[in-house]
PDB file of N, CA, C and O in Angstrom:
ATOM      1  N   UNK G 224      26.654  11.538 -18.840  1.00  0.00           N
ATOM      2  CA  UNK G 224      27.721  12.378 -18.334  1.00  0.00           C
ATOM      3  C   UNK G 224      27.402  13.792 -18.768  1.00  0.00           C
ATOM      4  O   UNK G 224      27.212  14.147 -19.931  1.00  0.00           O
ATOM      5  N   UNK G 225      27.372  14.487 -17.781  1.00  0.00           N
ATOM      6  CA  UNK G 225      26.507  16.071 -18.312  1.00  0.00           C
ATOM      7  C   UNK G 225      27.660  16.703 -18.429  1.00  0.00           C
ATOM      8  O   UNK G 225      27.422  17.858 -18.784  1.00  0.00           O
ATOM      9  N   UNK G 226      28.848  16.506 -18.300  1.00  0.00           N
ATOM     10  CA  UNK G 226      30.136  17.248 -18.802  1.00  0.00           C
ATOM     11  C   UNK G 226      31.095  16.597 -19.204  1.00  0.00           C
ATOM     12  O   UNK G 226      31.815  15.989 -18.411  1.00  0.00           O
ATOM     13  N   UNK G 227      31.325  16.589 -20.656  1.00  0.00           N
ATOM     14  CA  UNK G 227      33.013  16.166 -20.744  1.00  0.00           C
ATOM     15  C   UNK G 227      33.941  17.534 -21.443  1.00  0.00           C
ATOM     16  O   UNK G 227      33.786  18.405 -22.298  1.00  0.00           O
ATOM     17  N   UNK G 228      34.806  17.147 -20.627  1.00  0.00           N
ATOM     18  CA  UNK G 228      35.797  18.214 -20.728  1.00  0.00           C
ATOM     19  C   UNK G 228      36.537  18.399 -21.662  1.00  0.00           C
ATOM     20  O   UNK G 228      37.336  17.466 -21.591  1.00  0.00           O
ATOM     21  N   UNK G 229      36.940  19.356 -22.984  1.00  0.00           N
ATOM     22  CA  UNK G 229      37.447  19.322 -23.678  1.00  0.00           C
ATOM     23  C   UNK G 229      38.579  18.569 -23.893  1.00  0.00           C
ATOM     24  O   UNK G 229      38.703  17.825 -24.866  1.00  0.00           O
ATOM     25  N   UNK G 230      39.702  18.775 -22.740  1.00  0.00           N
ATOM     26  CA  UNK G 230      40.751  18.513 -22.665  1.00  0.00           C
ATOM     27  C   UNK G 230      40.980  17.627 -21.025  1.00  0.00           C
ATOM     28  O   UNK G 230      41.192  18.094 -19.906  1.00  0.00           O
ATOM     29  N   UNK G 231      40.818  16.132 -21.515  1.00  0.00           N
ATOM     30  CA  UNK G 231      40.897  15.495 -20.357  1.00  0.00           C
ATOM     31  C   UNK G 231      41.843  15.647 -19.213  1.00  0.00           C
ATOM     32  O   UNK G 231      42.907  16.193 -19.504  1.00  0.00           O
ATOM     33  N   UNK G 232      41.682  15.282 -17.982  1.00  0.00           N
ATOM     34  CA  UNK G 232      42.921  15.720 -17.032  1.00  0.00           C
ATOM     35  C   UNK G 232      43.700  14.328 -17.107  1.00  0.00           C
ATOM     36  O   UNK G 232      43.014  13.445 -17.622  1.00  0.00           O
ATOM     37  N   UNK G 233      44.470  14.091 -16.868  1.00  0.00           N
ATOM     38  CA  UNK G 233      45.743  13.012 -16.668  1.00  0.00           C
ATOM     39  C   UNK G 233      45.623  12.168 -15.113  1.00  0.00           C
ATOM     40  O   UNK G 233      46.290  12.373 -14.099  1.00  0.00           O
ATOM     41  N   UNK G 234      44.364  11.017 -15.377  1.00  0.00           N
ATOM     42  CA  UNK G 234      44.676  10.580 -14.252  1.00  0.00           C
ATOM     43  C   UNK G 234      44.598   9.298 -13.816  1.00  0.00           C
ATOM     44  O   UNK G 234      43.818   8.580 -13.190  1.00  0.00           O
ATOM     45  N   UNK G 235      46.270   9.206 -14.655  1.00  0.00           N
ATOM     46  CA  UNK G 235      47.266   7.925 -14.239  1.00  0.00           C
ATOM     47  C   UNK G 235      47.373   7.919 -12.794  1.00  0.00           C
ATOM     48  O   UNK G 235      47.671   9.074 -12.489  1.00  0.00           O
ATOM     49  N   UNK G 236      47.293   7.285 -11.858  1.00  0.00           N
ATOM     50  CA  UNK G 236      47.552   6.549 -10.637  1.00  0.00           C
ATOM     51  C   UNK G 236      46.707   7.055 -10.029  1.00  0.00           C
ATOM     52  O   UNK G 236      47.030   7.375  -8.885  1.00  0.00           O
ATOM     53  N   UNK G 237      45.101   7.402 -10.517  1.00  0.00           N
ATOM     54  CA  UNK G 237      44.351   7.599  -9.974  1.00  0.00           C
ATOM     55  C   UNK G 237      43.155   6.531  -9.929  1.00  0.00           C
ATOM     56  O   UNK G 237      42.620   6.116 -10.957  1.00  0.00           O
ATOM     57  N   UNK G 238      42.776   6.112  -8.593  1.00  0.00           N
ATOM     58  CA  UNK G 238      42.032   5.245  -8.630  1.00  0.00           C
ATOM     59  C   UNK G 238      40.250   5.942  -7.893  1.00  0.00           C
ATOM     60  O   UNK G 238      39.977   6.714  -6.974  1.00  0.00           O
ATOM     61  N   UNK G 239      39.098   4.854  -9.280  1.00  0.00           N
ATOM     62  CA  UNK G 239      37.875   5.331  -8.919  1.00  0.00           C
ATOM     63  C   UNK G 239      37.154   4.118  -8.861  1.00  0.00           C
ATOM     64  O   UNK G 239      37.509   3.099  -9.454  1.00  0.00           O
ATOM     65  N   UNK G 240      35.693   4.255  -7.838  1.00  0.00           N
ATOM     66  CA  UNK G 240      35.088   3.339  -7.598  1.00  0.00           C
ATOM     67  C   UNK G 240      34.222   3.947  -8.177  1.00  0.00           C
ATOM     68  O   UNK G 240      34.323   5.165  -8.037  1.00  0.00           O
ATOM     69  N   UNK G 241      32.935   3.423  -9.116  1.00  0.00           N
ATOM     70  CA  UNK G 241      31.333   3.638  -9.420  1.00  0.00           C
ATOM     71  C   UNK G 241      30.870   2.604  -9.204  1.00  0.00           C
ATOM     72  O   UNK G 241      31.258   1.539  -9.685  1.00  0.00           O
ATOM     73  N   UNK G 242      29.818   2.788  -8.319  1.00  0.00           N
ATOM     74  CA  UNK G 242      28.923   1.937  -7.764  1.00  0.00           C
ATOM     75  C   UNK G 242      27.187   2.421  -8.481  1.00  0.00           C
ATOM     76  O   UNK G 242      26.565   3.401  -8.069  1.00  0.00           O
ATOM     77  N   UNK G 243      26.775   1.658  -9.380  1.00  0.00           N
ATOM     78  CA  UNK G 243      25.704   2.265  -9.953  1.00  0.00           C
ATOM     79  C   UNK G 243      24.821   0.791  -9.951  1.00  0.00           C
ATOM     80  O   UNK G 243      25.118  -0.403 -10.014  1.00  0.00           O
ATOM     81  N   UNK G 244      23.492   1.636  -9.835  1.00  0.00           N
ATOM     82  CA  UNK G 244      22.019   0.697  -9.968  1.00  0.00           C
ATOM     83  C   UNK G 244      21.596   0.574 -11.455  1.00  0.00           C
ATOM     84  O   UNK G 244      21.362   1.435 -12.304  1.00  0.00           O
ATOM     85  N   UNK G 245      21.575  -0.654 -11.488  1.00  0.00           N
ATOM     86  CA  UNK G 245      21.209  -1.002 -13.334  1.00  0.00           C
ATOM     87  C   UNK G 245      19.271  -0.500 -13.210  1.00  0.00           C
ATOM     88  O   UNK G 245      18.704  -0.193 -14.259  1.00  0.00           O
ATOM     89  N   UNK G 246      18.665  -0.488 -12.186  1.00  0.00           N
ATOM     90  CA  UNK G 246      17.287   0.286 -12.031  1.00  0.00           C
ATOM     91  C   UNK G 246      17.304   1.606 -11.557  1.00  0.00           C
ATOM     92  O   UNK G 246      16.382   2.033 -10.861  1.00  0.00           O
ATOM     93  N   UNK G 247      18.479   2.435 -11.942  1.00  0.00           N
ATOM     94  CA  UNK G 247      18.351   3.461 -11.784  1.00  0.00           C
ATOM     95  C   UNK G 247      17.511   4.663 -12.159  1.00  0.00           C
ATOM     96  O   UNK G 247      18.181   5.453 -12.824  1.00  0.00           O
ATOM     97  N   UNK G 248      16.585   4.963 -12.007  1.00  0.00           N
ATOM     98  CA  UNK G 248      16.153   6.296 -13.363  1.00  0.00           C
ATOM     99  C   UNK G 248      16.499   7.282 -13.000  1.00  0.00           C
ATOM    100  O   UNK G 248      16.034   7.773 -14.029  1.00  0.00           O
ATOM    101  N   UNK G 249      17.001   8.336 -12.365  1.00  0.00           N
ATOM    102  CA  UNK G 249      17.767   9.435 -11.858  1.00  0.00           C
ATOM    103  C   UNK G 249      19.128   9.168 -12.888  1.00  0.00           C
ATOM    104  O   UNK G 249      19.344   9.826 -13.905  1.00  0.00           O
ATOM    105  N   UNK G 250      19.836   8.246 -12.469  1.00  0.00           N
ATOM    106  CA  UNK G 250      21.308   8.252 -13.321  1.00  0.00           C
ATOM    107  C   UNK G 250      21.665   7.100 -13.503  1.00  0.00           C
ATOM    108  O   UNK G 250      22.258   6.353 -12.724  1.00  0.00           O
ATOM    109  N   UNK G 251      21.165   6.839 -14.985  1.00  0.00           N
ATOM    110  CA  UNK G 251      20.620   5.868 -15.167  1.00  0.00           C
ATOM    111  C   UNK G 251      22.181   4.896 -16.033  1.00  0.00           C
ATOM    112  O   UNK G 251      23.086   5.622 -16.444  1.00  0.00           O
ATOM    113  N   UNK G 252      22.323   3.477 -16.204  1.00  0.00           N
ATOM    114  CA  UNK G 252      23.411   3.041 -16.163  1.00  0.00           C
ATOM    115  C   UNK G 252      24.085   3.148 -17.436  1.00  0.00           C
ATOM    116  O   UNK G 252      25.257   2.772 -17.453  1.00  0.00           O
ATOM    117  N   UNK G 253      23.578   3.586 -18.506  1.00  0.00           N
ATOM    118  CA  UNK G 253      24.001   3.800 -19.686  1.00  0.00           C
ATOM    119  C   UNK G 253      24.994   5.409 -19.255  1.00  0.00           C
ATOM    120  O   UNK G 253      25.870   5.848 -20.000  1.00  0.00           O
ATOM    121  N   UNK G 254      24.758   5.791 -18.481  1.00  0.00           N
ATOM    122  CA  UNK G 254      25.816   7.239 -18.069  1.00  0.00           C
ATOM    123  C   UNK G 254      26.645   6.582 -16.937  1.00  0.00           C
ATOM    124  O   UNK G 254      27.696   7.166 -16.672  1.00  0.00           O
ATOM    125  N   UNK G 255      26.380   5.561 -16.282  1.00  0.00           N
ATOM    126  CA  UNK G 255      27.822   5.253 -15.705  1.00  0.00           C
ATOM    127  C   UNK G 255      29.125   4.548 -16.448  1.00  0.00           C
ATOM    128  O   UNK G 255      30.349   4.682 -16.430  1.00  0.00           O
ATOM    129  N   UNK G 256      28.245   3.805 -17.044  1.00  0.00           N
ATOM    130  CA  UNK G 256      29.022   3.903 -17.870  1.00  0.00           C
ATOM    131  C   UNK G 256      29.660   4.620 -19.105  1.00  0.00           C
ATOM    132  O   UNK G 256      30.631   4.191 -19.727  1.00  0.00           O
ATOM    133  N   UNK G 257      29.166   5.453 -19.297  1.00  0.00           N
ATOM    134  CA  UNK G 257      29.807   6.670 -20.417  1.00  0.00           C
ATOM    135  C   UNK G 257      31.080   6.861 -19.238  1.00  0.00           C
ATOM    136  O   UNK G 257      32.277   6.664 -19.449  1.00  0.00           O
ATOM    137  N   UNK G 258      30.399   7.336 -17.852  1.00  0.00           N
ATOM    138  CA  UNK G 258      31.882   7.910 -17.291  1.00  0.00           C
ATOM    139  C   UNK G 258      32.987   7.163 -16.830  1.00  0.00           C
ATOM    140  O   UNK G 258      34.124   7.613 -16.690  1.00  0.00           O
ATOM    141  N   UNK G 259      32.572   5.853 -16.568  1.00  0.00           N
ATOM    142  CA  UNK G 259      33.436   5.090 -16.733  1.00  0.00           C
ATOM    143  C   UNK G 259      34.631   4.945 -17.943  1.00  0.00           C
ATOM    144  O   UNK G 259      35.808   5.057 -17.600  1.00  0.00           O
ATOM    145  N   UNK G 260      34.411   4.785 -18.847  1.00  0.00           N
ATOM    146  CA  UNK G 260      34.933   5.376 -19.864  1.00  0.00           C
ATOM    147  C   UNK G 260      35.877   6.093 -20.215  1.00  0.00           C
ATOM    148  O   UNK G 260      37.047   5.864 -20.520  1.00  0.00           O
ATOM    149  N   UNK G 261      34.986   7.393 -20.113  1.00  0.00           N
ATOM    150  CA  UNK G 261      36.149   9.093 -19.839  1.00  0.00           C
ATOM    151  C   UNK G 261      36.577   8.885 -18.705  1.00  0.00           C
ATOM    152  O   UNK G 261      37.286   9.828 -18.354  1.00  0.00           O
ATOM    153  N   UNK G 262      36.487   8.028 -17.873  1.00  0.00           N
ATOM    154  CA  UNK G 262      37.624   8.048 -16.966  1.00  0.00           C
ATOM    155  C   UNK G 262      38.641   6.855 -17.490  1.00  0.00           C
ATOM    156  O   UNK G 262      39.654   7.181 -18.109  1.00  0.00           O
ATOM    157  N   UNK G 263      38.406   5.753 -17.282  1.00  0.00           N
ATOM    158  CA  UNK G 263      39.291   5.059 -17.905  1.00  0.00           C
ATOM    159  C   UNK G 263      40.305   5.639 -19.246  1.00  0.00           C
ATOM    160  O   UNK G 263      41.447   5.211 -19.412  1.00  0.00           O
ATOM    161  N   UNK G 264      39.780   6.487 -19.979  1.00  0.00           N
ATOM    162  CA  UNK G 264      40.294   6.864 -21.415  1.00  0.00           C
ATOM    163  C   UNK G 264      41.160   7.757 -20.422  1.00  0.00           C
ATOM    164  O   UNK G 264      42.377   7.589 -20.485  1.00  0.00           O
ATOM    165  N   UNK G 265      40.752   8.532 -19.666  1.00  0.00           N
ATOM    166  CA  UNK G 265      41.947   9.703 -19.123  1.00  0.00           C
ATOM    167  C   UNK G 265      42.912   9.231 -17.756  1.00  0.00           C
ATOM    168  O   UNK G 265      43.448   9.881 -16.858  1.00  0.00           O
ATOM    169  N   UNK G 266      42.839   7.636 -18.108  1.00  0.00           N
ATOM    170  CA  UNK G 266      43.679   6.986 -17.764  1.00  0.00           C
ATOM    171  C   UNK G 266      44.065   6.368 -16.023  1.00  0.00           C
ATOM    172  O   UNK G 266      45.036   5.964 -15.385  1.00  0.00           O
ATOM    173  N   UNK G 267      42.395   6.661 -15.808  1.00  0.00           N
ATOM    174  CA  UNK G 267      42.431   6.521 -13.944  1.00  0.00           C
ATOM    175  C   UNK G 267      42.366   4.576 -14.004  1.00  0.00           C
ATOM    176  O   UNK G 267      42.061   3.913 -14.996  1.00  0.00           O
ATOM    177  N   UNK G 268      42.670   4.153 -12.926  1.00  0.00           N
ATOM    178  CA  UNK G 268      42.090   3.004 -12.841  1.00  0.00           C
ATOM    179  C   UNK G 268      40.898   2.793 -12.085  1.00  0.00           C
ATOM    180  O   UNK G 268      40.732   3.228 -10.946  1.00  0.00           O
ATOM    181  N   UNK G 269      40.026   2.086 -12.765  1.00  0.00           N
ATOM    182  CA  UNK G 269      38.810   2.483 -12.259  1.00  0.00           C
ATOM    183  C   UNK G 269      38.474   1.101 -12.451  1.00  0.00           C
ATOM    184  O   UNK G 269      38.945   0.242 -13.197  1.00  0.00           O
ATOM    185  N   UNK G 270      37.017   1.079 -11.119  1.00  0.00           N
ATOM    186  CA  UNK G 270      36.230  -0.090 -10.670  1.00  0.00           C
ATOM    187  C   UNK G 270      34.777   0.312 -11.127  1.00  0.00           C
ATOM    188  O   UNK G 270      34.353   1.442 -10.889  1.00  0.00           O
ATOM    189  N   UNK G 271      33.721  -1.007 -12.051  1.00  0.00           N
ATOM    190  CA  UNK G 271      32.806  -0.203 -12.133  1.00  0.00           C
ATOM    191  C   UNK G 271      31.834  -1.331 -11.126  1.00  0.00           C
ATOM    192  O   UNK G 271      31.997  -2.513 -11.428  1.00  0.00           O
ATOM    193  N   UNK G 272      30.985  -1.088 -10.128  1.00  0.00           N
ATOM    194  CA  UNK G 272      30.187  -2.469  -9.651  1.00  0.00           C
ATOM    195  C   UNK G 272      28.703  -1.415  -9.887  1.00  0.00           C
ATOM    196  O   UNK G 272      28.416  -0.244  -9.637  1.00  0.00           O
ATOM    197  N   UNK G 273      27.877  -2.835 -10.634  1.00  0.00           N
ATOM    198  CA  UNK G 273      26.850  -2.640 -10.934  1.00  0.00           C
ATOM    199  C   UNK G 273      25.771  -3.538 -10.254  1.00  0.00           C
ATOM    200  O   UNK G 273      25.919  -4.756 -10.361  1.00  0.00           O
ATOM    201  N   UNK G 274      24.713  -3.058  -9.572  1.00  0.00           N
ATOM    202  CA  UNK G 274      24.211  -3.999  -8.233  1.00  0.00           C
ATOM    203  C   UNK G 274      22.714  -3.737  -9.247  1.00  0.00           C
ATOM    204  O   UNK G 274      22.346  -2.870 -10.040  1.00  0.00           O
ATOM    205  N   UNK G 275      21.946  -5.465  -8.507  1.00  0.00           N
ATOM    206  CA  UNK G 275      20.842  -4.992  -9.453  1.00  0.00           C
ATOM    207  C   UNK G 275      19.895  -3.900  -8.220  1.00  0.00           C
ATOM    208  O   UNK G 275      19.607  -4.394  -7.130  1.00  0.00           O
ATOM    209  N   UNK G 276      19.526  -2.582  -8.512  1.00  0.00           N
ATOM    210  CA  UNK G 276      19.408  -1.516  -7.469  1.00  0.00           C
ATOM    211  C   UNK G 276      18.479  -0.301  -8.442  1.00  0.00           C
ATOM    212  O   UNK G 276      18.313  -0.140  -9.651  1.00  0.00           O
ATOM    213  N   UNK G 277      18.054   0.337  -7.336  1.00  0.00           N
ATOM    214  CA  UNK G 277      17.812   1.943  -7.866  1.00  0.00           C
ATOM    215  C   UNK G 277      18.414   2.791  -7.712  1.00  0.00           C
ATOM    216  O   UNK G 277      19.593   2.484  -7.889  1.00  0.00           O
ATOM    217  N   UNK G 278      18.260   4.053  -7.391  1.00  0.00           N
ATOM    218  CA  UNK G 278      18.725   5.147  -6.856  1.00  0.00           C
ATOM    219  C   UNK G 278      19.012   5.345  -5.474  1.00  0.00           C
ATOM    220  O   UNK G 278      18.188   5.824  -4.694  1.00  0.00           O
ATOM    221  N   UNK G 279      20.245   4.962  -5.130  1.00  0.00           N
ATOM    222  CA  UNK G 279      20.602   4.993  -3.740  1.00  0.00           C
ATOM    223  C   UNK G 279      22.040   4.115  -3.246  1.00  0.00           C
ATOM    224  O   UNK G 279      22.685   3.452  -4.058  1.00  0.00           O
ATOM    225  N   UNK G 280      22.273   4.187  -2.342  1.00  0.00           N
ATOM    226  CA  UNK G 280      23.192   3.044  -1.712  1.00  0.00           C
ATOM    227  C   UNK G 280      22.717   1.824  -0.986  1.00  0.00           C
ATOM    228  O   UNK G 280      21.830   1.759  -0.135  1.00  0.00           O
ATOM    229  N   UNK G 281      23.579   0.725  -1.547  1.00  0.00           N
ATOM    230  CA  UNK G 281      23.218  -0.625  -1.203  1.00  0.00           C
ATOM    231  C   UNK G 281      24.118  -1.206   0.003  1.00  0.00           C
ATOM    232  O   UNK G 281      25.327  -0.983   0.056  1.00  0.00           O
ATOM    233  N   UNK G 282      23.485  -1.906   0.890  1.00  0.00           N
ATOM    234  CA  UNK G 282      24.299  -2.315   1.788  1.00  0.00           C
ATOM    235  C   UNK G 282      25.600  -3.491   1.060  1.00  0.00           C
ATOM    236  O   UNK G 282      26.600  -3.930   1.627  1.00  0.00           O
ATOM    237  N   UNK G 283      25.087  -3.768  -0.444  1.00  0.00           N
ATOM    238  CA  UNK G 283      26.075  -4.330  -1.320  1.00  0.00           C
ATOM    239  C   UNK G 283      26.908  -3.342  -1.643  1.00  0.00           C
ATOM    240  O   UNK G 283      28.059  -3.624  -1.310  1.00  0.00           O
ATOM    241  N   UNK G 284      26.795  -2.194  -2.205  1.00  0.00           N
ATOM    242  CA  UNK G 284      27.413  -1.147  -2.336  1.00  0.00           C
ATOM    243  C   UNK G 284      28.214  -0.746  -1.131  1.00  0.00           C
ATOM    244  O   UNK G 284      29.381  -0.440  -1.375  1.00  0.00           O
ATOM    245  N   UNK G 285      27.850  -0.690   0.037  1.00  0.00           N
ATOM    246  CA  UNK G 285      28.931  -0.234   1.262  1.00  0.00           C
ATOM    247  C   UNK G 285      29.809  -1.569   1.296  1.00  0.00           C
ATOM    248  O   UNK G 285      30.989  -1.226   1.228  1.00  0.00           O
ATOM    249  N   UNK G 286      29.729  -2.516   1.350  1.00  0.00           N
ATOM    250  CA  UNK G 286      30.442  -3.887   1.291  1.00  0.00           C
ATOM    251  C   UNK G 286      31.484  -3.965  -0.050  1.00  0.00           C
ATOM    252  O   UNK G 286      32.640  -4.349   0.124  1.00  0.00           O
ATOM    253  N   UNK G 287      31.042  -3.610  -1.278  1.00  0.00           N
ATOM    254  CA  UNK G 287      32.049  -3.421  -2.732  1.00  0.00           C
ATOM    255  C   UNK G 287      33.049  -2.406  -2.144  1.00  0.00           C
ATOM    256  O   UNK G 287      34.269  -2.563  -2.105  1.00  0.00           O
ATOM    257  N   UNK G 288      32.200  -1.106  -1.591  1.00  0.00           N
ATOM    258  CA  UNK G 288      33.848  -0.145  -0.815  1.00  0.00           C
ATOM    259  C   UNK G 288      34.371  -0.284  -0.165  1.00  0.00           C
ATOM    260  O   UNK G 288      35.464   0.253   0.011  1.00  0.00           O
ATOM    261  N   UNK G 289      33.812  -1.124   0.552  1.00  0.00           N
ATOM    262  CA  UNK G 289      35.036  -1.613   2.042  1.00  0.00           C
ATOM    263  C   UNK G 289      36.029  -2.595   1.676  1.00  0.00           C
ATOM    264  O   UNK G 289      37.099  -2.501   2.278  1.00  0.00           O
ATOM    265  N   UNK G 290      35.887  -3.707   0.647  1.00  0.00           N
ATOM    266  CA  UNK G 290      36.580  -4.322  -0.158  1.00  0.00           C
ATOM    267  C   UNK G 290      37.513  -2.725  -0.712  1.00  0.00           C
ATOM    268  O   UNK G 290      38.309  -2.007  -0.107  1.00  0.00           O
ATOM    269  N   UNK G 291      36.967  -2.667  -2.049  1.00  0.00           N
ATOM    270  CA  UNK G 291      37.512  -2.098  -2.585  1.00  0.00           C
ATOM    271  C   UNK G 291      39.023  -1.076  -1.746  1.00  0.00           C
ATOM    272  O   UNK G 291      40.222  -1.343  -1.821  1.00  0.00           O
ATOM    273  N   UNK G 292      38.267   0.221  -0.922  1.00  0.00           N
ATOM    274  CA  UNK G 292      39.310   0.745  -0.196  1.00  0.00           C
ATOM    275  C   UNK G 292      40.047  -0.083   0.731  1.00  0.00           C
ATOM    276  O   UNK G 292      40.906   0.544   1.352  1.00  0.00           O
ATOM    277  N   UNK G 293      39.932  -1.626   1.067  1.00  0.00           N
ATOM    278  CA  UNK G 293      40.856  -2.028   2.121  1.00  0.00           C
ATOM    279  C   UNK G 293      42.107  -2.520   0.797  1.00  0.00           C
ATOM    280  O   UNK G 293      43.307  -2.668   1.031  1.00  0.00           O
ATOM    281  N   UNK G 294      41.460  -2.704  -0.545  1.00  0.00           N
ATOM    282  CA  UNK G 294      42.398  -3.529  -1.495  1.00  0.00           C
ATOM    283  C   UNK G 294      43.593  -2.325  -1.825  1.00  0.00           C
ATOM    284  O   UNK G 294      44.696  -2.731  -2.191  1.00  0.00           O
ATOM    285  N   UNK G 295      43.286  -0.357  -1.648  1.00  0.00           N
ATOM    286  CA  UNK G 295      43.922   0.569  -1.713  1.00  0.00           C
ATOM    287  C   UNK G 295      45.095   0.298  -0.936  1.00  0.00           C
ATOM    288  O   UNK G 295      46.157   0.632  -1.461  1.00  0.00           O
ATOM    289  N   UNK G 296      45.149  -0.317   0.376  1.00  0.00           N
ATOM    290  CA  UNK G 296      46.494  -0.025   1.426  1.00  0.00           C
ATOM    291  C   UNK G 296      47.647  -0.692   1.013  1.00  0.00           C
ATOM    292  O   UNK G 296      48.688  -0.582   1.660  1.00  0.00           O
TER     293      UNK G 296
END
């Protein structure tokens, strides 16, 4: 996580998806999960799906969001 913010923002009823590649080397999964984290700690509800992947989007990954945002309505 290349920024955490001094003073977290407040975000109760906020919902996040991370979709991260455990073969990532660009951004790599030990930082998705850090932000997972600082987000959860600043109180969002958050989804973390971890695909075994690299750097990019997975047609598993478009399938976890289409779940995911149809579970939003």
């Amino acid at each position: 996580v290349p920024l955490v913010p001094e003073h977290p923002p407040n975000l109760s009823n906020v919902s996040v998806l991370i979709a991260a590649g455990n073969r990532d080397p660009i951004a790599r999964i030990e930082e998705a999960q850090r932000l997972a984290t600082l987000l959860r700690n600043a109180g969002a509800q958050l989804t973390l799906h971890i695909s075994n992947a690299d750097h990019g989007l997975t047609g598993e990954d478009v399938d976890v969001a289409k779940s995911w945002l149809a579970g939003r309505n």
